[in-house]
């Protein structure tokens, strides 16, 4: 990369400084979820509030603004594609800073302390099945969400302001229409889908699962010199630097697939972040992830289109038997594949199969949207959750730990996040369909060699290395030849059901 002119270089140096601070904040969050002793939680909240407020002030402050204006002057003297690249960068930067400027520093600090405390209370409440202990915190979090929406401004409904933070331009109304269309397609498929019992005859030790799970990131292309795998209450991934990607999973001796697919999912996220970090202009506004829907498309693609395929397991199955200390007669391949792809109705979202998963997301969307818009109250959530779970999946929720308390997102103040999971499912199916058209021998080669290089290279070229050069719809159009289209997801799910009938 050729040297930058003085003003552009000074601007990028300040951006680098902000990125370093952002990564330090991420280290503290990662530590909070994996290593922090309970006694350190309160002080950690104060640390995070201090650093988050400092970052906010840097981002919105006069020093950075002066550097930006000088950099813009120099960029205006450039010609052709170089000028276009800088125009895009400054457009994205201005957009982000305008949003940040609308939020007072005091609010940022208060929210950070609140969410840090709320996550700790949520974890205890979930373990104890004690929603009343979490309810006052959740009520405060909802009020903060409403305040944030007011600060940001919105059209039609407050929820739109929060949606926009995760998926730019998304609207509650259009998401609702999309989800209704999906429900019409998916519910009949669930009724006719086959359910297969677990082929595991007994518990699988966490040590055995860890041994197998550590193979997965390496297979997919996420190597141990730039990543690590740890345990947490809720699986997540985070980027702590260009070559420091962290993933976590959780383990259940009675359900070893939970940890395996958690690692597949989170590795997909980290591969995307690693690809973004490989851009020459990283860190910059253009080298950041495009949207959470696109982010989720990368995790869901590796989890479902790859991780639930027969080809993937034809290669991985012998290693699974070895690490789990099982014979093929104890875990027949056909029965294992059936179970991996079984439509197994579950009350728990992260353990849901790929067909019913979207109903879990729709349920959450249909609760958080009216919650933020003031149409229902926090005290209504447990009952409404149970009603919708009964309506959509025919399941009785026995307690709030397997109901309204199961997810960490609301304790983080992440209202508007959930819809991006289903958007990710839609995008991933569309991307994978386009990839297979260009690479028809991928699946047969995968079964023989376990080599994912072709797929990862395609994703890097078409998505990861593109960063935020285009808006979401334009990127999808350029990669697949059409706008976002949920028909690819429906086709994938129907094909999967046909595949299972032949096993």
XYZ file of C-alpha atoms in Angstrom:
503
model
C 0.000 0.000 0.000
C 1.488 3.343 -1.036
C 2.155 5.956 1.707
C -0.681 8.346 2.507
C -0.360 12.108 2.249
C 0.096 13.909 5.611
C -3.534 14.836 6.324
C -4.892 11.453 5.213
C -2.179 9.715 7.239
C -2.984 11.721 10.394
C -6.673 10.935 10.027
C -5.997 7.200 9.611
C -3.586 7.240 12.589
C -6.342 8.638 14.819
C -8.770 6.021 13.461
C -6.190 3.346 14.311
C -5.972 4.722 17.861
C -9.761 4.472 18.233
C -9.673 0.912 16.899
C -7.040 -0.053 19.467
C -9.255 1.306 22.241
C -12.276 -0.500 20.803
C -10.283 -3.753 20.828
C -9.232 -3.176 24.455
C -12.918 -2.792 25.334
C -13.598 -6.064 23.501
C -10.865 -7.772 25.543
C -12.635 -6.722 28.743
C -15.973 -7.989 27.401
C -14.395 -11.298 26.386
C -12.780 -11.660 29.796
C -16.099 -10.871 31.478
C -17.729 -13.808 29.688
C -14.907 -16.331 30.067
C -12.562 -15.578 32.996
C -13.810 -12.814 35.296
C -14.570 -13.887 38.889
C -18.040 -12.798 40.064
C -16.578 -10.375 42.576
C -15.001 -8.302 39.817
C -18.224 -7.665 37.920
C -19.096 -4.277 39.434
C -15.647 -2.757 38.922
C -15.517 -4.202 35.401
C -18.692 -2.277 34.636
C -16.993 0.923 35.766
C -13.932 0.149 33.641
C -16.064 -0.490 30.575
C -18.128 2.647 31.149
C -14.958 4.756 31.397
C -13.402 3.374 28.208
C -16.656 3.315 26.219
C -17.319 6.959 27.089
C -13.754 7.881 26.164
C -14.150 6.162 22.788
C -17.455 7.960 22.205
C -15.851 11.304 22.999
C -12.927 10.631 20.655
C -15.293 9.633 17.865
C -17.478 12.720 18.203
C -14.842 15.214 19.349
C -13.336 18.308 17.727
C -9.830 16.844 17.323
C -11.086 14.029 15.123
C -13.386 16.395 13.244
C -10.460 18.674 12.393
C -8.413 15.727 11.135
C -11.340 14.575 8.996
C -11.860 17.989 7.409
C -8.171 18.292 6.519
C -8.185 14.759 5.114
C -11.268 15.532 3.026
C -9.494 18.547 1.525
C -6.561 16.399 0.435
C -8.834 13.634 -0.866
C -10.745 16.149 -3.000
C -7.561 16.752 -5.011
C -7.343 13.089 -6.067
C -8.727 11.709 -9.298
C -10.578 8.641 -10.543
C -11.000 5.510 -8.432
C -8.814 6.785 -5.573
C -11.101 9.751 -5.065
C -14.140 7.455 -5.235
C -12.680 5.196 -2.551
C -12.085 8.106 -0.198
C -15.544 9.539 -0.935
C -17.069 6.225 0.141
C -14.955 6.130 3.297
C -15.901 9.648 4.356
C -19.569 9.024 3.556
C -19.589 6.015 5.902
C -17.616 7.887 8.540
C -19.949 10.889 8.489
C -22.950 8.589 8.730
C -21.543 6.809 11.791
C -20.440 10.012 13.511
C -23.787 11.725 12.955
C -25.496 8.877 14.787
C -22.905 8.934 17.567
C -23.258 12.694 18.022
C -26.951 12.280 18.747
C -26.176 10.141 21.795
C -24.996 12.034 24.931
C -21.789 10.797 26.578
C -23.613 10.423 29.895
C -26.093 8.053 28.260
C -23.248 5.930 26.824
C -21.637 5.634 30.257
C -24.898 4.830 32.052
C -25.917 2.244 29.478
C -22.541 0.490 29.628
C -22.707 0.151 33.413
C -26.339 -0.954 33.206
C -25.734 -3.662 30.602
C -22.678 -4.978 32.436
C -24.691 -5.313 35.671
C -27.729 -6.666 33.819
C -25.764 -9.470 32.156
C -24.580 -10.691 35.553
C -28.123 -10.531 36.996
C -29.502 -12.281 33.901
C -26.992 -15.146 34.261
C -28.014 -15.660 37.900
C -31.727 -15.353 37.110
C -31.482 -17.877 34.293
C -29.672 -20.374 36.491
C -32.212 -19.914 39.304
C -35.274 -19.675 37.019
C -36.021 -16.325 38.635
C -37.490 -13.833 36.145
C -38.723 -11.431 38.877
C -35.097 -10.751 39.904
C -34.261 -9.739 36.311
C -37.522 -7.920 35.544
C -36.603 -4.486 37.012
C -33.298 -4.527 35.096
C -35.069 -5.447 31.874
C -37.613 -2.665 32.431
C -34.742 -0.192 32.779
C -33.074 -1.616 29.655
C -36.279 -1.160 27.656
C -36.524 2.437 28.844
C -32.922 2.994 27.738
C -33.784 1.506 24.339
C -36.693 3.920 23.995
C -34.460 6.839 24.979
C -31.837 5.767 22.453
C -34.488 5.602 19.723
C -35.611 9.124 20.642
C -32.026 10.407 20.499
C -31.441 8.804 17.099
C -34.801 9.793 15.636
C -37.063 7.506 13.638
C -39.903 7.238 11.166
C -43.051 5.175 11.771
C -41.937 3.528 15.051
C -39.135 3.688 17.682
C -38.083 0.112 16.906
C -36.883 1.220 13.456
C -34.126 3.341 15.013
C -32.735 0.279 16.818
C -33.088 -2.028 13.829
C -31.072 0.447 11.796
C -28.125 0.081 14.175
C -27.751 -3.570 13.144
C -29.176 -3.665 9.610
C -29.084 -0.259 7.966
C -32.391 0.761 6.433
C -34.361 -2.172 7.860
C -37.939 -1.394 8.936
C -40.182 -3.203 11.403
C -43.011 -3.249 8.878
C -40.996 -4.860 6.075
C -39.379 -7.366 8.455
C -42.869 -8.293 9.681
C -44.093 -8.863 6.105
C -41.057 -11.026 5.344
C -41.518 -13.092 8.487
C -45.201 -13.638 7.725
C -44.252 -14.961 4.277
C -41.695 -17.292 5.848
C -44.185 -18.586 8.408
C -46.630 -19.508 5.639
C -43.901 -21.572 3.947
C -42.175 -23.054 6.980
C -45.025 -24.154 9.264
C -46.386 -26.790 6.818
C -42.830 -28.039 6.258
C -42.395 -28.544 9.996
C -45.597 -30.565 10.180
C -44.388 -32.953 7.476
C -40.715 -33.039 8.512
C -39.106 -36.139 9.956
C -37.832 -36.277 13.502
C -34.993 -38.619 14.431
C -33.947 -39.679 17.904
C -30.432 -39.116 19.136
C -28.111 -41.970 18.096
C -25.840 -41.311 21.075
C -26.361 -44.109 23.586
C -24.850 -42.257 26.502
C -23.155 -39.024 27.571
C -20.090 -37.734 25.743
C -17.465 -36.182 27.995
C -16.672 -32.500 27.644
C -13.003 -33.416 27.213
C -13.862 -35.573 24.162
C -16.040 -32.811 22.698
C -13.290 -30.235 23.198
C -10.833 -32.461 21.338
C -13.120 -32.690 18.307
C -14.247 -29.058 18.448
C -10.660 -27.829 18.265
C -10.314 -29.505 14.866
C -13.175 -27.533 13.314
C -11.704 -24.007 13.091
C -8.544 -25.457 11.511
C -10.574 -27.355 8.907
C -12.520 -24.224 7.995
C -9.413 -22.037 7.741
C -9.227 -20.306 11.143
C -5.815 -21.256 12.485
C -4.657 -21.313 16.094
C -2.020 -18.613 15.543
C -4.806 -16.040 15.058
C -7.604 -17.498 17.227
C -8.543 -19.414 20.331
C -11.557 -21.394 21.562
C -12.961 -21.058 25.090
C -16.089 -21.859 27.087
C -18.873 -19.410 27.965
C -22.516 -19.458 29.072
C -23.596 -18.269 25.627
C -21.507 -18.974 22.484
C -20.043 -15.851 20.865
C -17.168 -14.593 18.747
C -15.260 -11.350 18.985
C -12.378 -9.611 17.271
C -9.625 -8.279 19.536
C -7.251 -7.297 16.760
C -6.316 -7.989 13.149
C -4.871 -11.378 14.065
C -6.724 -12.084 17.286
C -10.143 -13.680 16.812
C -11.832 -15.325 19.800
C -14.637 -17.864 19.721
C -16.495 -19.649 22.502
C -18.971 -22.464 22.780
C -20.821 -24.289 25.543
C -20.818 -27.991 26.243
C -23.519 -30.495 27.168
C -22.594 -34.117 27.809
C -26.065 -35.227 26.698
C -26.088 -33.115 23.509
C -22.624 -33.021 21.897
C -24.010 -31.444 18.727
C -24.641 -28.222 20.665
C -20.919 -27.537 21.102
C -20.022 -28.692 17.574
C -22.498 -26.440 15.805
C -21.690 -23.606 18.185
C -18.073 -23.788 17.015
C -19.077 -24.018 13.342
C -21.269 -20.940 13.764
C -18.768 -18.806 15.667
C -15.889 -19.813 13.396
C -17.916 -18.438 10.486
C -18.138 -15.080 12.254
C -14.407 -15.004 12.944
C -13.498 -15.977 9.381
C -15.481 -12.963 8.190
C -13.698 -10.678 10.660
C -10.336 -12.131 9.643
C -11.123 -11.475 5.980
C -12.067 -7.883 6.755
C -8.773 -7.444 8.610
C -6.875 -8.539 5.493
C -7.939 -5.440 3.549
C -5.098 -3.005 2.874
C -7.098 -0.141 4.400
C -7.825 -1.965 7.672
C -8.722 -0.465 10.056
C -11.020 2.017 8.350
C -14.776 2.619 8.028
C -14.770 0.582 4.784
C -12.998 -2.429 6.315
C -15.686 -2.986 8.962
C -18.517 -5.513 8.646
C -21.329 -4.443 6.366
C -24.327 -5.438 8.489
C -25.238 -8.011 11.100
C -27.395 -9.807 8.520
C -24.305 -10.261 6.351
C -22.287 -11.242 9.442
C -24.888 -13.859 10.354
C -24.944 -15.135 6.780
C -21.302 -16.142 7.191
C -21.864 -18.014 10.440
C -25.067 -19.706 9.270
C -23.493 -20.740 5.947
C -20.716 -22.665 7.689
C -23.092 -23.999 10.339
C -25.881 -25.180 8.035
C -25.023 -25.340 4.332
C -21.598 -26.815 5.144
C -21.845 -28.253 8.658
C -25.072 -30.184 8.123
C -24.071 -31.545 4.723
C -23.375 -35.216 4.061
C -20.093 -34.234 2.371
C -18.773 -32.465 5.459
C -19.451 -35.450 7.663
C -18.127 -38.028 5.215
C -14.759 -36.442 5.934
C -15.269 -35.476 9.593
C -17.085 -38.604 10.836
C -13.970 -40.797 11.344
C -12.398 -38.065 13.478
C -15.609 -37.803 15.510
C -15.558 -41.550 16.213
C -11.898 -41.369 17.205
C -12.292 -38.392 19.537
C -15.517 -39.680 21.085
C -13.987 -43.180 21.437
C -16.881 -44.812 19.579
C -17.151 -47.581 16.996
C -19.211 -47.139 13.841
C -21.622 -49.801 15.103
C -22.237 -47.636 18.179
C -22.907 -44.515 16.100
C -23.968 -45.528 12.555
C -23.222 -42.866 9.948
C -26.735 -42.830 8.445
C -28.416 -42.398 11.819
C -25.940 -39.699 12.757
C -26.633 -37.698 9.556
C -30.361 -38.061 10.098
C -30.004 -36.672 13.621
C -27.782 -33.783 12.455
C -30.569 -32.746 10.067
C -33.557 -33.826 12.145
C -36.449 -31.442 12.676
C -36.367 -31.692 16.418
C -38.690 -29.183 18.011
C -36.814 -27.416 20.782
C -37.661 -24.724 23.283
C -34.085 -23.424 23.101
C -33.095 -21.238 20.143
C -29.388 -22.127 20.027
C -30.285 -25.833 19.956
C -32.994 -25.437 17.299
C -32.702 -27.200 13.948
C -32.358 -25.205 10.753
C -36.058 -25.506 9.869
C -37.652 -24.447 13.163
C -34.932 -21.902 14.018
C -36.629 -19.091 12.132
C -39.787 -19.461 14.218
C -37.671 -18.831 17.324
C -36.475 -15.589 15.741
C -39.968 -14.580 14.639
C -41.222 -15.143 18.203
C -38.570 -12.815 19.616
C -39.177 -10.170 16.954
C -42.906 -10.250 17.678
C -42.177 -9.551 21.352
C -39.357 -6.997 21.253
C -40.938 -4.828 18.563
C -44.143 -4.055 20.539
C -42.056 -3.919 23.740
C -39.906 -1.069 22.390
C -42.922 0.569 20.745
C -44.718 0.639 24.104
C -47.531 -1.738 23.134
C -46.692 -4.404 25.745
C -44.836 -4.323 29.065
C -41.957 -6.359 30.462
C -44.248 -8.115 32.922
C -46.215 -9.498 29.960
C -43.211 -11.230 28.379
C -43.189 -14.620 30.186
C -46.847 -15.267 29.423
C -46.668 -14.075 25.823
C -43.533 -16.166 25.267
C -45.339 -19.294 26.443
C -48.368 -18.530 24.266
C -46.299 -18.052 21.113
C -44.154 -21.126 21.758
C -47.346 -23.162 22.080
C -48.822 -21.597 18.920
C -45.729 -21.892 16.701
C -44.094 -25.110 17.899
C -46.791 -26.770 19.997
C -44.495 -26.863 23.027
C -45.229 -26.157 26.677
C -42.657 -23.883 28.302
C -42.343 -25.136 31.873
C -40.212 -22.330 33.290
C -38.680 -19.006 32.332
C -35.137 -20.407 32.099
C -36.233 -22.338 29.007
C -38.424 -19.421 27.966
C -37.938 -15.686 28.243
C -34.620 -15.937 30.125
C -32.787 -18.174 27.664
C -31.024 -15.478 25.576
C -28.385 -12.969 26.639
C -29.294 -10.312 24.036
C -31.827 -8.212 25.955
C -29.539 -8.098 29.004
C -26.973 -6.533 26.643
C -29.488 -3.926 25.537
C -29.445 -5.447 22.028
C -33.011 -4.728 20.897
C -33.312 -5.074 17.113
C -30.578 -7.712 16.873
C -32.700 -10.874 16.617
C -34.137 -10.317 13.098
C -30.622 -10.349 11.650
C -30.366 -14.091 12.376
C -33.133 -14.907 9.916
C -31.822 -12.348 7.431
C -28.534 -14.226 7.738
C -30.284 -17.504 6.917
C -31.804 -15.925 3.809
C -28.528 -14.405 2.645
C -26.468 -17.542 3.361
C -28.714 -19.742 1.231
C -28.529 -17.252 -1.616
C -24.738 -16.951 -1.386
C -24.181 -20.700 -1.204
C -26.438 -21.285 -4.198
C -24.373 -18.787 -6.202
C -21.137 -20.410 -5.030
C -22.231 -23.906 -6.104
C -23.162 -22.662 -9.570
C -19.588 -21.475 -9.982
C -18.013 -24.442 -8.165
C -20.104 -27.572 -8.888
C -17.396 -30.030 -7.730
C -17.025 -28.514 -4.253
C -19.180 -31.043 -2.390
C -17.598 -34.133 -3.973
C -14.108 -32.793 -3.279
C -15.073 -31.898 0.275
C -16.129 -35.451 1.058
C -12.765 -36.778 -0.100
C -10.369 -34.165 1.225
C -12.153 -32.008 3.792
C -10.725 -29.034 1.913
C -12.714 -25.792 2.304
C -10.186 -23.591 0.533
C -12.348 -23.083 -2.553
C -15.322 -21.879 -0.510
C -13.301 -19.663 1.825
C -11.462 -18.086 -1.099
C -14.771 -17.383 -2.840
C -16.222 -15.806 0.300
C -13.147 -13.664 0.810
C -13.133 -12.453 -2.776
C -16.862 -11.749 -3.034
C -17.778 -10.736 0.529
C -15.062 -10.493 3.172
C -12.618 -8.357 1.240
C -15.434 -6.119 -0.030
C -16.054 -4.731 3.445
C -18.524 -1.853 3.190
C -17.767 -0.856 -0.388
C -21.439 -1.401 -1.300
C -24.753 -1.350 0.546
C -26.305 -4.714 1.469
C -28.737 -5.088 -1.428
C -26.148 -3.921 -3.947
C -23.561 -6.380 -2.643
C -26.000 -9.292 -2.783
C -27.029 -8.275 -6.299
C -23.404 -8.150 -7.454
C -22.566 -11.548 -5.921
C -25.702 -13.530 -6.774
C -27.227 -11.639 -9.715
C -30.435 -10.790 -7.825
C -31.728 -8.822 -4.872
C -32.202 -10.605 -1.506
C -34.645 -13.437 -2.117
C -35.932 -15.807 0.565
C -36.894 -18.422 -2.039
C -33.320 -19.781 -1.864
C -33.758 -20.524 1.843
C -37.055 -22.312 1.215
C -35.518 -24.297 -1.657
C -32.566 -25.289 0.526
C -34.855 -26.485 3.337
C -37.059 -28.452 0.941
C -34.038 -30.058 -0.712
C -32.741 -31.036 2.702
C -36.015 -32.774 3.505
C -35.835 -34.711 0.227
C -32.234 -35.661 0.957
C -33.223 -37.123 4.329
C -35.885 -39.309 2.711
C -33.194 -41.003 0.644
C -31.010 -41.909 3.645
